[in-house]
Tab-separated table of C-alpha atoms in Angstrom:
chain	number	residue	atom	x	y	z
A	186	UNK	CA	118.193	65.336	92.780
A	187	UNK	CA	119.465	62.380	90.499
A	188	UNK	CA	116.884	63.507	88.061
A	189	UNK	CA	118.003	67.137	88.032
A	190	UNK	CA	121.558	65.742	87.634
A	191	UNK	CA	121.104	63.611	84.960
A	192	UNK	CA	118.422	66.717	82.723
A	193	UNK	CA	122.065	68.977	83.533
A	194	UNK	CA	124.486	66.053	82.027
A	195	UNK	CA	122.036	65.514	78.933
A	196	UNK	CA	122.242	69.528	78.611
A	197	UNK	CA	125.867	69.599	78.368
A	198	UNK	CA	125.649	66.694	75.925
A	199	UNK	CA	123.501	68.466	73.547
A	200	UNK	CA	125.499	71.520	74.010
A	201	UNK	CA	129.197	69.817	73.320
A	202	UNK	CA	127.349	68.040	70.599
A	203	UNK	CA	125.833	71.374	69.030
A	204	UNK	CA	129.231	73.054	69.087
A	205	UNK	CA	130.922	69.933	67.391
A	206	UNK	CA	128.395	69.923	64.146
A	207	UNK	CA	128.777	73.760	63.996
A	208	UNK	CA	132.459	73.696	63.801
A	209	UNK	CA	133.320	70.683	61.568
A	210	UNK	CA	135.555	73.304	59.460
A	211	UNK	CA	139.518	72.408	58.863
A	212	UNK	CA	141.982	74.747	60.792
A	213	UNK	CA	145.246	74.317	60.149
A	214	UNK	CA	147.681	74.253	63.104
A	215	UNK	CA	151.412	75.921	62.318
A	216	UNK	CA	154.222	75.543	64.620
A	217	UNK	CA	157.821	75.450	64.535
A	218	UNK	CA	159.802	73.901	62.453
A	219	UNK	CA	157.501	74.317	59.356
A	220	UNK	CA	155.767	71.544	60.948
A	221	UNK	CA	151.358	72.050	60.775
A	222	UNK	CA	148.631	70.062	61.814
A	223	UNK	CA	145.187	70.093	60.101
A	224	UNK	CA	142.288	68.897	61.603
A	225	UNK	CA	138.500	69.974	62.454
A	226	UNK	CA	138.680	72.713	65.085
A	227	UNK	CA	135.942	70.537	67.403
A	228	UNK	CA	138.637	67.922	67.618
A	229	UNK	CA	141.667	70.713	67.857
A	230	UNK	CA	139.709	72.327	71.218
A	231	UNK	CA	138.926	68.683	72.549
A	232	UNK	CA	142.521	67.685	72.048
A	233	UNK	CA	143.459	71.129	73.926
A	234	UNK	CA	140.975	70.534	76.608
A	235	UNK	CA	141.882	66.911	77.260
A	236	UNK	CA	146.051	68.500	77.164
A	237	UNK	CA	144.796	70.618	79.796
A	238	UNK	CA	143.023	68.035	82.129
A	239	UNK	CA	145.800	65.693	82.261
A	240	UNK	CA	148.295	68.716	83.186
A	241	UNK	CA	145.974	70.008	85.832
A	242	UNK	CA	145.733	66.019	87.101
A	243	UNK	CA	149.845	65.281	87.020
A	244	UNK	CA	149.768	68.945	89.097
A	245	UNK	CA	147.699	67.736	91.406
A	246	UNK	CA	148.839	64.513	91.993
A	247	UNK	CA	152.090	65.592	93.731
A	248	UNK	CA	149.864	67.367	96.382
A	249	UNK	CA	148.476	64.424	96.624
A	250	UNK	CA	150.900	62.302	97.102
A	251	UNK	CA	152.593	64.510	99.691
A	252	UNK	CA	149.433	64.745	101.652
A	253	UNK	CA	148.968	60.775	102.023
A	254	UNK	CA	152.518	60.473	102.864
A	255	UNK	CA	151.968	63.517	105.588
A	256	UNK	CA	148.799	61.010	106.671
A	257	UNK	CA	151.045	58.020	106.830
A	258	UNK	CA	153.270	59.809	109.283
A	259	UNK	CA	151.133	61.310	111.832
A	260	UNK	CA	149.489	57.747	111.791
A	261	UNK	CA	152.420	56.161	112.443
A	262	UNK	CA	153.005	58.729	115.299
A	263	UNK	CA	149.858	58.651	116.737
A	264	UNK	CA	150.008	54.666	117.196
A	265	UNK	CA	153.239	55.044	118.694
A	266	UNK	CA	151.936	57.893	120.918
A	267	UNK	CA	149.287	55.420	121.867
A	268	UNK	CA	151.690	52.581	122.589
A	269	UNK	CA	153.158	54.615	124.880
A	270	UNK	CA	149.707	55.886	127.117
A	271	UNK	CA	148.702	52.285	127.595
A	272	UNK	CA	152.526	51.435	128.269
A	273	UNK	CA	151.898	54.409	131.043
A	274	UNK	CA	148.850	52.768	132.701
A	275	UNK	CA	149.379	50.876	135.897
A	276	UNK	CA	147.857	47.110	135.449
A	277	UNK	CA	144.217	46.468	135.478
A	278	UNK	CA	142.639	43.828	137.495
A	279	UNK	CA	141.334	41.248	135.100
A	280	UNK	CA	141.846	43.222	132.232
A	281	UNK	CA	143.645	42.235	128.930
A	282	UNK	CA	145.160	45.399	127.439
A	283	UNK	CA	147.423	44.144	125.172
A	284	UNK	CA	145.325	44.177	122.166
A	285	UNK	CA	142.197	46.326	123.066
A	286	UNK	CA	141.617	49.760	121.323
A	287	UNK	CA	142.986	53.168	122.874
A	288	UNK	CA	140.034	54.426	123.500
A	289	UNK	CA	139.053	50.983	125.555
A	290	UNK	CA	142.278	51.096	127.379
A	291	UNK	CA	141.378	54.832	128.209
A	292	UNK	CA	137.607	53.919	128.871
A	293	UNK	CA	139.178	50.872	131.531
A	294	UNK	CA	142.072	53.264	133.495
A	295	UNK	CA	141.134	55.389	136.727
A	296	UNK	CA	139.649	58.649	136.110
A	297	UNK	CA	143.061	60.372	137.427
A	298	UNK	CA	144.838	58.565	134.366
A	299	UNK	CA	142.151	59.503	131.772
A	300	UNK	CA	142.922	62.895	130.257
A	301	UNK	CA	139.461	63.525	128.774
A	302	UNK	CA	137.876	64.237	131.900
């Protein structure tokens, strides 16, 4: 599979590279203001392409930052949910609670306390 992947990246080299050598011509860029840019028209599409990528990353990066914030909460809420099961339990004969895991404290209680059965 790495081998397959690596023949596909050395493709798309070759390709990119092709396209660069066959359009090395100047294009000249007007925009407002009587203000142009001239430059070869492989660098002009990279420079649009590269524009584009870092748009499409600052779009994304509020959905991400909403989702880990989104995480953070129901994290937060689920420890507190736990807190309160183990809080819930009646005491355990020679059993530490106090810092074991939920799912030990849930393993240790009576089967009428344990809600996965």
């Amino acid at each position: 599979m790495r081998i397959l992947i690596w023949f596909l990246r050395a493709v798309i080299v070759v390709l990119l590279l092709w396209f660069a050598v066959k359009n090395v011509d100047s294009v000249t860029l007007r925009g407002y203001l009587d203000y142009s840019v001239t430059a070869p028209l492989a660098l002009i599409v990279l420079a649009f392409f590269g524009g584009g990528l870092l748009l499409g990353l600052l779009a994304s990066l509020l959905t991400i930052f909403r989702l880990k914030r989104e995480v953070r909460k129901l994290n937060r809420a689920l420890q507190h949910k736990t807190r309160e099961d183990v809080e819930h339990l009646p005491p355990l004969a020679n059993k530490n609670i106090t810092n074991a895991s939920p799912n030990a404290v849930l393993a240790a209680a009576p089967q009428s306390m344990n809600p996965t059965s």
